[in-house]
């Protein structure tokens, strides 16, 4: 059983969601069932990164993580693409846990895998209208309910990336639908190919200020966290950080 891996890197810090700032390693898998218009990792599904895909075993992944950073990490983030497309990730999660390493994953809540129940920190990030994707609420309801009602209460949060007022209304709807679950609003990066880091950072900070102002004025968002996309503020659009 192998996993289609595009990148393994770290230690670095998580740039998104409730875990922002968490020291972690990253394992990025290939493939996604969505085609978001502003995707900042389209190389995972558009064919441009196909030469970098390595089908490797869970044991090999753990070995590579340890070669990169033995003794310098206790947390691994499974990223994509959409890692929830891959049934065989469960072996990797179990191997990490056996070494005392916590696991995290971000997925849009479009696919279910049983190994999600064993992930320590799950971020569900349904995609707003600006993405061009449609939310299957029946499937999302099922995934949210399974994870929120696990016997071992592990970390779960919902995150919506916001580019405009239509996205914000979508985010409010998601928050109200799952009112008890920790919720994050995050600014989006609509210039994922820019190499002008200074201009990119200025634009991102303007978007962050706009989102803070909108959340501050909205009584239905009193219990949310409004966060920037931290890694773009530090490294711009650079990969592997």
Short mmCIF file of C-alpha atoms in Angstrom, two decimals:
data_model
loop_
_atom_site.label_atom_id
_atom_site.label_comp_id
_atom_site.label_asym_id
_atom_site.label_seq_id
_atom_site.Cartn_x
_atom_site.Cartn_y
_atom_site.Cartn_z
CA UNK A 1 0.00 0.00 0.00
CA UNK A 2 1.48 3.34 -1.05
CA UNK A 3 0.59 7.00 -0.66
CA UNK A 4 1.07 9.52 -3.51
CA UNK A 5 3.40 12.05 -1.90
CA UNK A 6 4.41 15.35 -3.46
CA UNK A 7 6.32 16.98 -0.62
CA UNK A 8 7.66 16.19 2.82
CA UNK A 9 9.12 19.17 4.63
CA UNK A 10 9.68 20.88 7.97
CA UNK A 11 9.92 21.54 10.77
CA UNK A 12 7.99 24.73 10.16
CA UNK A 13 4.82 26.23 11.62
CA UNK A 14 1.21 25.75 10.64
CA UNK A 15 -0.04 28.84 8.83
CA UNK A 16 -3.80 28.25 8.93
CA UNK A 17 -6.73 27.47 11.20
CA UNK A 18 -6.81 27.05 14.97
CA UNK A 19 -3.34 25.49 14.89
CA UNK A 20 -1.71 28.63 13.46
CA UNK A 21 1.82 28.84 14.82
CA UNK A 22 1.97 25.13 15.75
CA UNK A 23 5.40 23.65 15.06
CA UNK A 24 4.86 20.79 12.63
CA UNK A 25 6.15 18.69 9.76
CA UNK A 26 4.16 18.52 6.51
CA UNK A 27 3.32 15.57 4.30
CA UNK A 28 1.61 16.83 1.14
CA UNK A 29 -0.28 14.32 -0.97
CA UNK A 30 -1.31 14.52 -4.62
CA UNK A 31 -4.87 14.67 -5.90
CA UNK A 32 -8.00 16.66 -5.14
CA UNK A 33 -11.69 16.28 -5.93
CA UNK A 34 -12.11 20.09 -6.08
CA UNK A 35 -10.81 22.67 -8.54
CA UNK A 36 -10.97 25.91 -6.56
CA UNK A 37 -10.44 29.02 -8.65
CA UNK A 38 -7.92 30.50 -6.20
CA UNK A 39 -6.21 27.27 -5.09
CA UNK A 40 -2.70 27.93 -3.78
CA UNK A 41 -1.65 24.31 -4.27
CA UNK A 42 -3.08 23.56 -7.72
CA UNK A 43 0.11 21.67 -8.55
CA UNK A 44 -1.38 18.84 -6.49
CA UNK A 45 -4.13 18.25 -9.06
CA UNK A 46 -3.53 20.17 -12.32
CA UNK A 47 -0.73 17.96 -13.64
CA UNK A 48 2.05 20.52 -13.22
CA UNK A 49 3.52 18.58 -10.29
CA UNK A 50 3.09 15.07 -11.66
CA UNK A 51 6.84 14.51 -12.04
CA UNK A 52 7.25 15.09 -8.30
CA UNK A 53 4.70 12.48 -7.18
CA UNK A 54 6.25 9.54 -5.32
CA UNK A 55 4.13 6.50 -4.42
CA UNK A 56 5.74 5.51 -1.11
CA UNK A 57 4.72 3.48 1.93
CA UNK A 58 3.73 4.82 5.32
CA UNK A 59 6.93 3.34 6.78
CA UNK A 60 9.00 5.20 4.18
CA UNK A 61 7.24 8.47 5.01
CA UNK A 62 8.00 8.08 8.71
CA UNK A 63 11.61 7.24 7.83
CA UNK A 64 11.92 10.37 5.70
CA UNK A 65 10.38 12.55 8.41
CA UNK A 66 12.94 11.24 10.88
CA UNK A 67 15.82 11.72 8.46
CA UNK A 68 14.77 15.32 7.95
CA UNK A 69 14.17 16.25 11.57
CA UNK A 70 14.79 13.44 14.06
CA UNK A 71 14.09 14.68 17.58
CA UNK A 72 12.83 18.07 16.35
CA UNK A 73 9.13 17.38 15.84
CA UNK A 74 6.14 15.89 17.65
CA UNK A 75 3.39 16.93 15.22
CA UNK A 76 2.74 16.09 11.55
CA UNK A 77 0.21 17.77 9.25
CA UNK A 78 -1.28 15.80 6.35
CA UNK A 79 -1.96 18.26 3.54
CA UNK A 80 -2.91 18.29 -0.11
CA UNK A 81 -4.81 18.49 -2.37
CA UNK A 82 -7.29 16.52 -0.35
CA UNK A 83 -5.66 13.82 1.82
CA UNK A 84 -9.12 12.38 2.54
CA UNK A 85 -9.11 10.88 -0.96
CA UNK A 86 -6.53 8.32 0.21
CA UNK A 87 -7.80 5.25 2.12
CA UNK A 88 -4.32 4.06 3.12
CA UNK A 89 -3.38 7.11 5.23
CA UNK A 90 -4.57 5.26 8.33
CA UNK A 91 -1.37 3.23 8.56
CA UNK A 92 0.68 6.45 8.58
CA UNK A 93 -1.49 7.96 11.32
CA UNK A 94 -1.05 4.82 13.44
CA UNK A 95 2.72 4.72 12.93
CA UNK A 96 2.99 8.37 13.97
CA UNK A 97 0.92 7.77 17.09
CA UNK A 98 3.09 4.77 17.98
CA UNK A 99 6.04 7.18 18.11
CA UNK A 100 4.14 9.69 20.24
CA UNK A 101 3.58 12.09 17.34
CA UNK A 102 0.30 13.96 16.99
CA UNK A 103 -1.37 14.22 13.59
CA UNK A 104 -3.43 16.90 11.86
CA UNK A 105 -5.30 17.14 8.58
CA UNK A 106 -7.18 19.76 6.61
CA UNK A 107 -9.92 18.69 4.21
CA UNK A 108 -12.97 20.32 2.69
CA UNK A 109 -15.39 17.78 4.14
CA UNK A 110 -16.25 16.17 0.82
CA UNK A 111 -14.91 12.63 1.47
CA UNK A 112 -14.98 10.34 4.47
CA UNK A 113 -12.24 7.95 5.58
CA UNK A 114 -12.31 5.96 8.83
CA UNK A 115 -8.79 7.08 9.68
CA UNK A 116 -10.11 10.62 10.18
CA UNK A 117 -11.47 9.36 13.51
CA UNK A 118 -7.89 8.80 14.70
CA UNK A 119 -6.51 12.20 13.66
CA UNK A 120 -5.75 14.46 16.63
CA UNK A 121 -6.53 17.80 14.94
CA UNK A 122 -9.04 17.94 12.07
CA UNK A 123 -9.77 21.16 10.20
CA UNK A 124 -12.81 21.02 7.94
CA UNK A 125 -12.66 23.83 5.39
CA UNK A 126 -15.74 23.90 3.13
CA UNK A 127 -15.22 26.14 0.14
CA UNK A 128 -17.14 29.42 -0.34
CA UNK A 129 -18.78 30.71 -3.56
CA UNK A 130 -15.61 32.43 -4.82
CA UNK A 131 -14.00 29.00 -5.20
CA UNK A 132 -16.48 27.99 -7.89
CA UNK A 133 -17.27 24.81 -5.93
CA UNK A 134 -20.58 23.66 -4.46
CA UNK A 135 -20.98 22.33 -0.91
CA UNK A 136 -22.69 18.97 -0.43
CA UNK A 137 -24.31 19.79 2.90
CA UNK A 138 -25.67 16.29 3.47
CA UNK A 139 -22.18 14.83 3.23
CA UNK A 140 -20.66 17.65 5.28
CA UNK A 141 -23.31 17.13 7.99
CA UNK A 142 -22.41 13.44 8.17
CA UNK A 143 -18.65 14.10 8.45
CA UNK A 144 -19.09 16.86 11.04
CA UNK A 145 -21.37 14.68 13.17
CA UNK A 146 -19.01 11.70 13.08
CA UNK A 147 -16.02 13.77 14.12
CA UNK A 148 -17.78 15.92 16.70
CA UNK A 149 -19.30 12.88 18.42
CA UNK A 150 -16.18 10.70 18.59
CA UNK A 151 -15.82 8.95 21.93
CA UNK A 152 -12.28 10.34 22.22
CA UNK A 153 -12.86 14.07 21.94
CA UNK A 154 -10.05 15.28 19.73
CA UNK A 155 -9.50 18.67 18.11
CA UNK A 156 -12.03 19.73 15.46
CA UNK A 157 -12.57 23.12 13.90
CA UNK A 158 -14.29 24.62 10.89
CA UNK A 159 -12.54 27.17 8.71
CA UNK A 160 -13.83 29.26 5.81
CA UNK A 161 -11.54 31.32 3.61
CA UNK A 162 -13.17 34.66 2.79
CA UNK A 163 -12.49 36.80 -0.28
CA UNK A 164 -15.64 38.95 -0.46
CA UNK A 165 -19.02 39.67 1.13
CA UNK A 166 -20.67 36.71 -0.60
CA UNK A 167 -18.08 34.42 0.95
CA UNK A 168 -18.68 36.05 4.31
CA UNK A 169 -22.41 35.29 4.13
CA UNK A 170 -21.57 31.69 3.26
CA UNK A 171 -19.24 31.56 6.28
CA UNK A 172 -21.98 32.88 8.57
CA UNK A 173 -24.26 30.12 7.33
CA UNK A 174 -21.64 27.45 8.04
CA UNK A 175 -21.02 28.86 11.51
CA UNK A 176 -24.71 28.93 12.36
CA UNK A 177 -25.23 25.40 11.01
CA UNK A 178 -22.52 24.01 13.32
CA UNK A 179 -22.75 26.54 16.12
CA UNK A 180 -20.93 24.53 18.82
CA UNK A 181 -17.79 23.84 16.80
CA UNK A 182 -14.80 26.22 16.97
CA UNK A 183 -14.86 28.41 13.88
CA UNK A 184 -12.19 30.33 11.98
CA UNK A 185 -12.53 33.05 9.37
CA UNK A 186 -9.39 33.39 7.30
CA UNK A 187 -8.29 35.83 4.65
CA UNK A 188 -7.70 34.42 1.19
CA UNK A 189 -4.76 34.90 -1.16
CA UNK A 190 -5.98 35.63 -4.70
CA UNK A 191 -2.48 36.30 -6.07
CA UNK A 192 -0.88 32.87 -5.64
CA UNK A 193 1.68 33.38 -8.43
CA UNK A 194 3.08 36.73 -7.32
CA UNK A 195 6.82 36.90 -6.61
CA UNK A 196 6.59 40.45 -5.25
CA UNK A 197 6.45 39.60 -1.56
CA UNK A 198 6.18 43.18 -0.33
CA UNK A 199 3.15 43.96 -2.49
CA UNK A 200 1.58 40.59 -1.66
CA UNK A 201 1.95 41.23 2.07
CA UNK A 202 0.44 44.73 1.77
CA UNK A 203 -2.56 43.29 -0.07
CA UNK A 204 -3.00 40.46 2.43
CA UNK A 205 -2.89 42.83 5.38
CA UNK A 206 -5.50 45.07 3.73
CA UNK A 207 -7.72 42.02 3.26
CA UNK A 208 -7.16 41.01 6.87
CA UNK A 209 -8.16 44.47 8.11
CA UNK A 210 -11.28 44.33 5.92
CA UNK A 211 -12.23 40.92 7.34
CA UNK A 212 -11.67 42.06 10.92
CA UNK A 213 -13.92 45.06 10.32
CA UNK A 214 -16.67 42.89 8.82
CA UNK A 215 -16.52 40.39 11.67
CA UNK A 216 -16.50 43.15 14.29
CA UNK A 217 -19.71 44.60 12.84
CA UNK A 218 -21.53 41.25 12.63
CA UNK A 219 -23.32 39.98 15.80
CA UNK A 220 -23.57 36.48 14.31
CA UNK A 221 -19.78 36.23 14.44
CA UNK A 222 -19.19 36.90 18.11
CA UNK A 223 -17.49 33.55 18.75
CA UNK A 224 -15.19 33.29 15.75
CA UNK A 225 -11.46 33.72 15.36
CA UNK A 226 -10.34 35.97 12.50
CA UNK A 227 -6.92 34.92 11.28
CA UNK A 228 -4.52 35.75 8.46
CA UNK A 229 -2.85 33.12 6.30
CA UNK A 230 0.35 33.28 8.33
CA UNK A 231 2.75 31.48 6.01
CA UNK A 232 2.07 33.88 3.12
CA UNK A 233 2.88 36.84 5.37
CA UNK A 234 6.22 35.25 6.25
CA UNK A 235 7.25 33.50 3.02
CA UNK A 236 4.96 34.83 0.29
CA UNK A 237 4.05 32.16 -2.27
CA UNK A 238 7.16 30.05 -1.65
CA UNK A 239 6.58 26.28 -1.54
CA UNK A 240 7.93 23.84 1.02
CA UNK A 241 7.92 26.12 4.07
#
